[in-house]
Short mmCIF file of C-alpha atoms and ligand atoms in Angstrom, two decimals:
data_model
loop_
_atom_site.label_atom_id
_atom_site.label_comp_id
_atom_site.label_asym_id
_atom_site.label_seq_id
_atom_site.Cartn_x
_atom_site.Cartn_y
_atom_site.Cartn_z
CA MET A 1024 -16.23 32.12 -4.81
CA VAL A 1025 -19.41 34.24 -5.08
CA GLU A 1026 -19.15 38.03 -3.72
CA SER A 1027 -22.39 39.63 -3.87
CA SER A 1028 -25.81 38.25 -3.51
CA ASP A 1029 -26.86 40.95 -5.86
CA PHE A 1030 -26.12 39.25 -9.40
CA GLN A 1031 -26.40 42.08 -11.37
CA MET A 1032 -23.18 43.85 -9.79
CA MET A 1033 -21.67 40.08 -8.97
CA ARG A 1034 -17.99 39.99 -9.90
CA ILE A 1035 -15.92 36.94 -9.22
CA PRO A 1036 -12.46 37.58 -8.14
CA LEU A 1037 -9.69 36.08 -10.73
CA ASN A 1038 -6.97 33.50 -8.80
CA ASN A 1039 -3.99 35.41 -10.24
CA GLY A 1040 -5.09 38.33 -8.58
CA ALA A 1041 -5.78 40.35 -11.69
CA GLY A 1042 -9.18 41.49 -10.49
CA HIS A 1043 -12.41 40.43 -11.05
CA ILE A 1044 -14.97 39.09 -13.88
CA PRO A 1045 -18.60 40.51 -13.90
CA ALA A 1046 -20.47 37.19 -13.60
CA LEU A 1047 -23.05 38.53 -16.49
CA GLY A 1048 -21.26 38.72 -19.64
CA PHE A 1049 -22.32 40.10 -22.84
CA GLY A 1050 -21.24 37.83 -25.77
CA THR A 1051 -20.46 38.86 -29.21
CA LEU A 1052 -20.72 35.83 -31.72
CA ILE A 1053 -23.18 38.26 -34.17
CA PRO A 1054 -22.61 37.39 -37.67
CA ASP A 1055 -23.91 40.85 -38.87
CA ALA A 1056 -21.86 43.90 -38.31
CA ALA A 1057 -24.62 46.68 -37.85
CA VAL A 1058 -26.41 44.43 -35.41
CA THR A 1059 -23.09 43.73 -33.60
CA ILE A 1060 -22.72 47.59 -33.16
CA ARG A 1061 -26.12 48.01 -31.86
CA ALA A 1062 -26.33 45.02 -29.50
CA THR A 1063 -23.14 45.83 -27.90
CA ARG A 1064 -24.27 49.58 -27.25
CA ASP A 1065 -27.58 48.31 -26.10
CA ALA A 1066 -25.83 45.83 -24.05
CA LEU A 1067 -23.57 48.07 -22.09
CA GLU A 1068 -26.72 50.46 -21.77
CA ALA A 1069 -28.42 47.64 -20.12
CA GLY A 1070 -25.58 47.44 -17.56
CA PHE A 1071 -23.41 44.59 -19.02
CA ARG A 1072 -19.76 45.32 -18.12
CA HIS A 1073 -18.10 41.98 -19.79
CA PHE A 1074 -17.73 41.57 -23.27
CA ASP A 1075 -16.95 38.43 -24.73
CA CYS A 1076 -15.13 38.30 -28.26
CA ALA A 1077 -12.92 36.43 -30.37
CA GLU A 1078 -10.84 36.80 -33.78
CA ARG A 1079 -12.72 34.16 -34.84
CA TYR A 1080 -16.16 36.06 -34.87
CA ARG A 1081 -14.45 38.54 -37.38
CA ASN A 1082 -16.27 41.57 -35.81
CA GLU A 1083 -13.72 42.85 -33.08
CA ARG A 1084 -13.40 46.04 -34.84
CA GLU A 1085 -17.27 46.65 -34.84
CA VAL A 1086 -17.22 45.63 -31.11
CA GLY A 1087 -14.44 48.07 -30.25
CA GLU A 1088 -16.10 50.86 -32.09
CA ALA A 1089 -19.32 49.95 -30.04
CA LEU A 1090 -17.43 49.99 -26.76
CA GLN A 1091 -15.63 53.25 -27.44
CA ALA A 1092 -18.75 55.13 -28.37
CA GLY A 1093 -20.98 53.74 -25.72
CA LEU A 1094 -17.84 54.22 -22.88
CA ALA A 1095 -17.45 58.13 -24.37
CA ALA A 1096 -21.68 58.69 -24.22
CA GLY A 1097 -22.28 56.87 -20.83
CA GLY A 1098 -18.87 58.47 -19.05
CA ILE A 1099 -17.71 54.99 -18.30
CA ALA A 1100 -14.11 54.26 -17.98
CA ARG A 1101 -12.44 51.64 -19.94
CA GLU A 1102 -11.44 50.15 -16.00
CA GLU A 1103 -15.08 49.60 -15.42
CA ILE A 1104 -15.69 47.06 -18.41
CA PHE A 1105 -13.91 43.61 -18.76
CA VAL A 1106 -13.15 42.36 -22.07
CA THR A 1107 -11.98 38.99 -23.59
CA THR A 1108 -10.83 37.86 -27.08
CA LYS A 1109 -9.67 34.27 -27.92
CA LEU A 1110 -6.87 33.18 -29.87
CA TRP A 1111 -7.96 31.08 -33.02
CA ASN A 1112 -6.87 27.50 -33.84
CA SER A 1113 -4.74 28.69 -36.85
CA ASN A 1114 -2.54 30.81 -34.67
CA HIS A 1115 -1.59 28.44 -31.92
CA ARG A 1116 2.21 27.97 -32.86
CA PRO A 1117 4.04 29.82 -30.45
CA GLU A 1118 5.41 32.77 -32.60
CA ARG A 1119 2.00 33.05 -33.83
CA VAL A 1120 0.42 33.84 -30.70
CA GLU A 1121 1.80 37.62 -29.89
CA PRO A 1122 0.95 38.72 -33.37
CA ALA A 1123 -2.66 37.27 -33.19
CA PHE A 1124 -3.05 39.09 -29.78
CA GLU A 1125 -1.86 42.29 -31.06
CA ALA A 1126 -3.94 42.43 -34.35
CA SER A 1127 -7.03 41.45 -32.08
CA LEU A 1128 -6.11 44.40 -29.31
CA ASN A 1129 -5.80 46.76 -32.62
CA ARG A 1130 -9.51 46.12 -33.69
CA LEU A 1131 -10.71 46.13 -30.60
CA GLY A 1132 -8.96 49.59 -30.02
CA LEU A 1133 -7.81 48.52 -26.75
CA ASP A 1134 -4.41 49.00 -24.91
CA TYR A 1135 -4.79 45.85 -22.81
CA LEU A 1136 -7.11 43.07 -22.42
CA ASP A 1137 -8.53 41.89 -19.16
CA LEU A 1138 -8.73 38.02 -20.40
CA TYR A 1139 -7.03 36.31 -23.15
CA LEU A 1140 -8.31 32.65 -23.93
CA ILE A 1141 -7.24 29.78 -26.31
CA HIS A 1142 -10.28 29.30 -28.16
CA THR A 1143 -10.12 25.58 -28.68
CA PRO A 1144 -7.34 22.93 -27.55
CA PHE A 1145 -7.47 21.99 -31.17
CA ALA A 1146 -4.52 23.38 -33.36
CA PHE A 1147 -5.36 24.19 -37.05
CA GLN A 1148 -2.60 24.27 -39.94
CA PRO A 1149 -0.73 27.68 -38.87
CA GLY A 1150 -2.07 30.49 -41.07
CA ASP A 1151 -4.34 33.30 -42.30
CA ASP A 1152 -7.04 30.75 -43.09
CA GLN A 1153 -9.21 30.32 -40.25
CA ASP A 1154 -10.90 27.07 -41.50
CA PRO A 1155 -8.19 25.34 -43.44
CA ARG A 1156 -9.74 22.01 -45.35
CA ASP A 1157 -7.85 19.47 -47.54
CA GLN A 1158 -9.89 18.30 -50.76
CA ASN A 1159 -12.05 16.34 -48.90
CA GLY A 1160 -13.20 19.20 -46.91
CA ASN A 1161 -11.57 17.74 -43.67
CA ILE A 1162 -9.87 20.15 -41.22
CA ILE A 1163 -5.94 20.43 -41.38
CA TYR A 1164 -4.83 19.85 -38.07
CA ASP A 1165 -1.45 20.98 -37.18
CA ARG A 1166 0.39 18.19 -35.36
CA GLY A 1167 3.66 20.36 -34.65
CA VAL A 1168 2.50 22.35 -31.39
CA THR A 1169 1.36 21.26 -28.52
CA LEU A 1170 -1.28 23.15 -26.02
CA LEU A 1171 1.24 23.59 -23.55
CA GLU A 1172 3.61 25.07 -26.13
CA THR A 1173 0.58 27.49 -27.01
CA TRP A 1174 -0.13 28.25 -23.43
CA ARG A 1175 3.58 28.85 -22.59
CA SER A 1176 3.35 31.87 -25.09
CA MET A 1177 -0.04 33.30 -23.45
CA GLU A 1178 1.94 33.33 -20.19
CA SER A 1179 4.70 35.53 -21.71
CA LEU A 1180 1.58 38.04 -22.73
CA VAL A 1181 0.98 38.14 -18.77
CA ASP A 1182 4.41 38.76 -17.78
CA ARG A 1183 4.87 41.51 -20.30
CA GLY A 1184 1.52 43.14 -19.05
CA ARG A 1185 -0.72 42.87 -22.25
CA CYS A 1186 -3.13 40.91 -20.77
CA ARG A 1187 -4.22 40.54 -16.87
CA ALA A 1188 -5.50 36.68 -17.23
CA ILE A 1189 -5.50 34.11 -19.30
CA GLY A 1190 -7.57 30.75 -19.85
CA LEU A 1191 -9.16 28.21 -21.87
CA SER A 1192 -12.37 27.55 -23.94
CA ASP A 1193 -14.11 24.47 -25.41
CA ILE A 1194 -12.28 21.94 -23.53
CA GLY A 1195 -12.97 18.88 -20.87
CA LEU A 1196 -11.56 18.20 -17.78
CA ASN A 1197 -8.90 15.71 -18.73
CA GLU A 1198 -7.33 18.51 -21.26
CA VAL A 1199 -7.61 21.04 -18.41
CA LEU A 1200 -5.72 19.19 -15.74
CA PRO A 1201 -2.38 18.83 -17.70
CA ILE A 1202 -2.31 22.27 -18.43
CA TYR A 1203 -3.39 23.10 -14.88
CA GLU A 1204 -0.91 21.14 -13.62
CA SER A 1205 2.18 22.34 -15.96
CA ALA A 1206 1.12 26.00 -15.80
CA ARG A 1207 3.58 28.53 -14.41
CA ILE A 1208 0.37 31.10 -14.51
CA LYS A 1209 -2.39 29.05 -13.94
CA PRO A 1210 -5.73 29.11 -16.28
CA ALA A 1211 -8.06 31.98 -14.60
CA VAL A 1212 -11.04 31.03 -16.52
CA VAL A 1213 -12.33 27.78 -18.63
CA GLN A 1214 -15.26 28.85 -20.89
CA VAL A 1215 -17.67 25.83 -21.95
CA GLU A 1216 -20.99 24.94 -23.16
CA ALA A 1217 -23.13 24.81 -20.17
CA HIS A 1218 -26.88 24.45 -19.25
CA PRO A 1219 -29.26 22.28 -17.27
CA TYR A 1220 -29.14 19.94 -19.95
CA LEU A 1221 -24.97 20.09 -19.91
CA PRO A 1222 -24.49 20.98 -16.26
CA GLU A 1223 -20.77 19.98 -16.69
CA THR A 1224 -20.76 18.99 -12.94
CA GLU A 1225 -17.45 17.78 -12.79
CA LEU A 1226 -15.43 20.57 -14.14
CA LEU A 1227 -17.69 22.93 -12.27
CA GLU A 1228 -16.14 21.18 -8.86
CA PHE A 1229 -12.46 21.21 -10.15
CA CYS A 1230 -12.65 24.87 -10.85
CA LYS A 1231 -14.52 25.67 -7.75
CA ASP A 1232 -12.22 23.71 -6.16
CA LYS A 1233 -9.06 25.80 -7.72
CA GLY A 1234 -10.57 28.86 -7.88
CA VAL A 1235 -10.91 29.03 -11.52
CA VAL A 1236 -13.74 30.94 -13.31
CA PHE A 1237 -16.26 28.88 -14.74
CA LEU A 1238 -17.83 30.81 -17.50
CA ALA A 1239 -20.68 29.40 -19.43
CA PHE A 1240 -21.66 29.84 -23.21
CA ALA A 1241 -25.10 28.94 -24.05
CA PRO A 1242 -27.19 29.13 -21.07
CA LEU A 1243 -30.16 29.77 -22.86
CA GLY A 1244 -29.30 26.82 -24.96
CA HIS A 1245 -28.20 28.87 -27.87
CA GLY A 1246 -31.79 30.08 -28.17
CA LEU A 1247 -32.56 27.04 -29.99
CA ARG A 1248 -36.13 25.53 -30.43
CA PRO A 1249 -37.76 23.35 -29.38
CA GLY A 1250 -35.19 23.55 -26.22
CA LEU A 1251 -34.30 24.86 -23.12
CA LEU A 1252 -36.40 28.22 -23.29
CA GLU A 1253 -39.35 25.76 -23.47
CA ASP A 1254 -38.38 23.23 -21.13
CA PRO A 1255 -41.45 22.59 -18.97
CA VAL A 1256 -39.75 22.87 -15.90
CA ILE A 1257 -38.17 26.09 -16.60
CA SER A 1258 -41.61 27.34 -17.85
CA ALA A 1259 -43.24 26.43 -14.96
CA ILE A 1260 -40.86 28.43 -12.70
CA ALA A 1261 -40.78 31.34 -14.61
CA ALA A 1262 -44.78 31.57 -14.70
CA ARG A 1263 -44.60 30.60 -10.91
CA ILE A 1264 -41.91 33.54 -10.18
CA GLY A 1265 -42.95 36.09 -12.66
CA LYS A 1266 -39.81 35.85 -14.73
CA THR A 1267 -39.08 34.89 -18.19
CA PRO A 1268 -37.71 31.12 -19.09
CA ALA A 1269 -34.67 33.18 -20.11
CA GLN A 1270 -34.05 35.07 -16.77
CA VAL A 1271 -34.79 31.73 -14.95
CA LEU A 1272 -32.03 29.87 -16.77
CA LEU A 1273 -29.71 33.01 -16.27
CA ALA A 1274 -29.95 33.02 -12.59
CA TRP A 1275 -29.62 29.26 -12.21
CA ALA A 1276 -25.95 29.69 -14.11
CA VAL A 1277 -25.23 32.25 -11.59
CA GLN A 1278 -26.67 30.81 -8.66
CA ARG A 1279 -24.57 27.57 -8.96
CA GLY A 1280 -21.49 29.92 -8.86
CA THR A 1281 -20.58 30.12 -12.48
CA ALA A 1282 -20.17 33.37 -14.91
CA LEU A 1283 -22.01 33.63 -18.06
CA LEU A 1284 -22.58 34.77 -21.66
CA THR A 1285 -25.21 35.56 -23.42
CA THR A 1286 -26.33 37.50 -26.66
CA PRO A 1287 -29.40 39.48 -26.41
CA LYS A 1288 -30.11 41.38 -29.79
CA THR A 1289 -32.76 43.98 -28.94
CA PRO A 1290 -32.70 46.60 -26.14
CA ALA A 1291 -35.45 44.64 -24.58
CA ARG A 1292 -33.88 41.64 -24.33
CA ALA A 1293 -30.51 43.09 -22.97
CA ARG A 1294 -32.74 44.43 -20.20
CA GLU A 1295 -34.29 41.43 -19.41
CA ASN A 1296 -31.34 39.40 -19.60
CA PHE A 1297 -29.37 41.60 -17.21
CA ASN A 1298 -32.50 41.73 -14.73
CA ILE A 1299 -32.11 38.61 -13.00
CA SER A 1300 -31.97 37.78 -9.64
CA THR A 1301 -31.61 34.91 -7.04
CA LEU A 1302 -34.22 31.99 -7.62
CA PRO A 1303 -35.97 30.57 -4.62
CA GLU A 1304 -34.07 27.39 -2.99
CA ASP A 1305 -36.59 24.64 -4.42
CA ALA A 1306 -36.57 25.88 -7.84
CA PHE A 1307 -32.82 25.84 -8.20
CA GLU A 1308 -32.94 22.32 -6.95
CA GLN A 1309 -35.74 21.48 -9.40
CA ILE A 1310 -33.62 22.84 -12.17
CA ASN A 1311 -30.69 20.75 -10.81
CA ARG A 1312 -32.97 17.55 -10.77
CA ILE A 1313 -33.63 17.79 -15.07
CA GLN A 1314 -32.69 14.69 -16.30
CA THR A 1315 -32.54 16.05 -19.95
CA ARG A 1316 -28.67 15.83 -21.37
CA GLN A 1317 -27.76 17.01 -24.50
CA ARG A 1318 -24.55 19.04 -26.20
CA LEU A 1319 -25.42 21.82 -28.81
CA ASN A 1320 -22.11 22.92 -29.83
CA GLU A 1321 -19.86 20.15 -31.28
CA VAL A 1322 -16.77 22.79 -31.25
CA VAL A 1323 -15.39 20.89 -28.07
CA LYS A 1324 -15.16 17.63 -30.64
CA THR A 1325 -13.47 19.28 -33.56
CA GLY A 1326 -12.49 22.81 -32.58
CA SER A 1327 -14.66 23.76 -35.52
CA PRO A 1328 -17.87 25.62 -34.47
CA GLY A 1329 -21.23 24.07 -35.48
CA PHE A 1330 -24.65 23.13 -33.87
CA ILE A 1331 -25.40 19.54 -33.20
CA ALA A 1332 -28.25 18.57 -35.38
CA GLN A 1333 -31.50 18.04 -32.97
CA GLY A 1334 -32.12 14.21 -32.68
CA ARG A 1335 -28.80 13.07 -33.40
N1 LIG B 1344 -16.28 29.33 -26.71
C1 LIG B 1344 -16.91 29.10 -27.75
O1 LIG B 1344 -16.50 28.30 -28.72
C2 LIG B 1344 -18.41 30.02 -27.81
C3 LIG B 1344 -19.43 29.30 -28.45
C4 LIG B 1344 -20.57 29.99 -28.95
C5 LIG B 1344 -20.80 30.84 -27.78
N2 LIG B 1344 -19.82 31.18 -27.25
C6 LIG B 1344 -19.86 32.76 -26.77
O2 LIG B 1344 -21.10 32.63 -25.74
C7 LIG B 1344 -22.03 34.20 -26.46
C8 LIG B 1344 -23.16 33.51 -26.00
O3 LIG B 1344 -24.03 32.93 -27.02
P1 LIG B 1344 -24.79 31.99 -26.66
O4 LIG B 1344 -25.48 31.61 -28.32
O5 LIG B 1344 -24.29 30.82 -25.86
O6 LIG B 1344 -25.89 32.59 -25.89
P2 LIG B 1344 -27.61 31.82 -25.60
O7 LIG B 1344 -27.58 33.32 -24.84
O8 LIG B 1344 -27.31 30.88 -25.08
O9 LIG B 1344 -28.48 32.13 -27.13
C9 LIG B 1344 -28.36 33.15 -27.54
C10 LIG B 1344 -29.41 33.24 -28.46
O10 LIG B 1344 -30.83 33.26 -27.69
C11 LIG B 1344 -31.84 34.20 -28.19
N3 LIG B 1344 -32.05 34.69 -27.07
C12 LIG B 1344 -31.45 35.74 -26.21
N4 LIG B 1344 -32.05 36.38 -25.41
C13 LIG B 1344 -33.25 35.91 -25.16
C14 LIG B 1344 -34.21 36.08 -24.50
N5 LIG B 1344 -34.49 36.74 -23.27
N6 LIG B 1344 -35.49 35.39 -24.47
C15 LIG B 1344 -35.68 34.51 -25.80
N7 LIG B 1344 -34.29 34.24 -26.54
C16 LIG B 1344 -33.22 34.78 -26.17
C17 LIG B 1344 -31.35 34.84 -29.33
O11 LIG B 1344 -31.89 34.50 -30.44
P3 LIG B 1344 -32.18 35.69 -31.46
O12 LIG B 1344 -31.17 35.01 -32.52
O13 LIG B 1344 -33.71 35.07 -31.81
O14 LIG B 1344 -32.27 36.88 -31.10
C18 LIG B 1344 -29.74 34.48 -29.37
O15 LIG B 1344 -29.28 34.34 -30.41
C19 LIG B 1344 -21.46 34.20 -27.70
O16 LIG B 1344 -21.89 35.57 -28.15
C20 LIG B 1344 -19.78 33.90 -27.61
O17 LIG B 1344 -19.25 35.00 -27.20
C21 LIG B 1344 -18.34 30.88 -27.25
#
């Protein structure tokens, strides 16, 4: 699956023949608009060519603006970057998929997408409210649509040449399997939380077997402290090989055959997070043997993003 031993340039082929996804991805889950623009430009300048967006992040316009300016300033062609965005839970009804897609594309200022993901398998009440809640504060789910029905509309977007590949996110193997089996256009990418405390080995094996790209979010454990960045095994390896804990964690993710998303917010961190290379085999194995198990993001349980409180 891995195409090149140089992690910075590594691109992983997509199963539907729709090109390659750069292993190192920049995530745009950044609440502040000005920071979004600056960080996206910095990531492009540092060398990132893969950008992960979502209608849910409410900053596609800012990301698009930064990308247009950055491509022009750097003489970089649209074809050289890989852009993903995601369909939010309140747009799962088949008739809402294409309008949601076109609205994202419009905000991003692009005329095609490299990858479109169903953000979570949870359908919320259809409408413009991204977070529909009842009087008790509980999410209002939509029982009137199945994930497969939503997937069929995603396939139509590929048929019409509006996006090159489609995939799933925040999903477990048990839910990926029926979609994979019924899909006319197989999911090209599955995006999930993954790091040494949540290696998702079974899903990774499935993905490798089927040629589906496993795309890890939270490779640094969302930067939460205490956490992975201070793990004694990671810190010791970083000191031994002269890298930072972040570089060790990102290298581990690529070395095990996944693509990743990280969200550096300063130019120095963008350069740091892009400057990764192969770990010594013994260090790689040491990380594989870490026993701590911890999920950080509960989106996979409810469809609603949020950090799981430490120690719960
Ligand atoms: N599918 C989903 O539901 C889902 C959910 C979450 C995220 N994502 C995607 O995944 C992307 C990655 O986000 P993430 O939070 O998972 O990324 P992450 O890289 O695990 O964590 C990002 C945080 O780590 C800190 N950080 C970054 N580089 C660092 C470094 N070199 N040294 C020390 N700390 C560093 C930053 O904290 P500071 O704030 O201190 O700068 C940053 O906010 C998101 O932007 C989004 O695109 C998807």
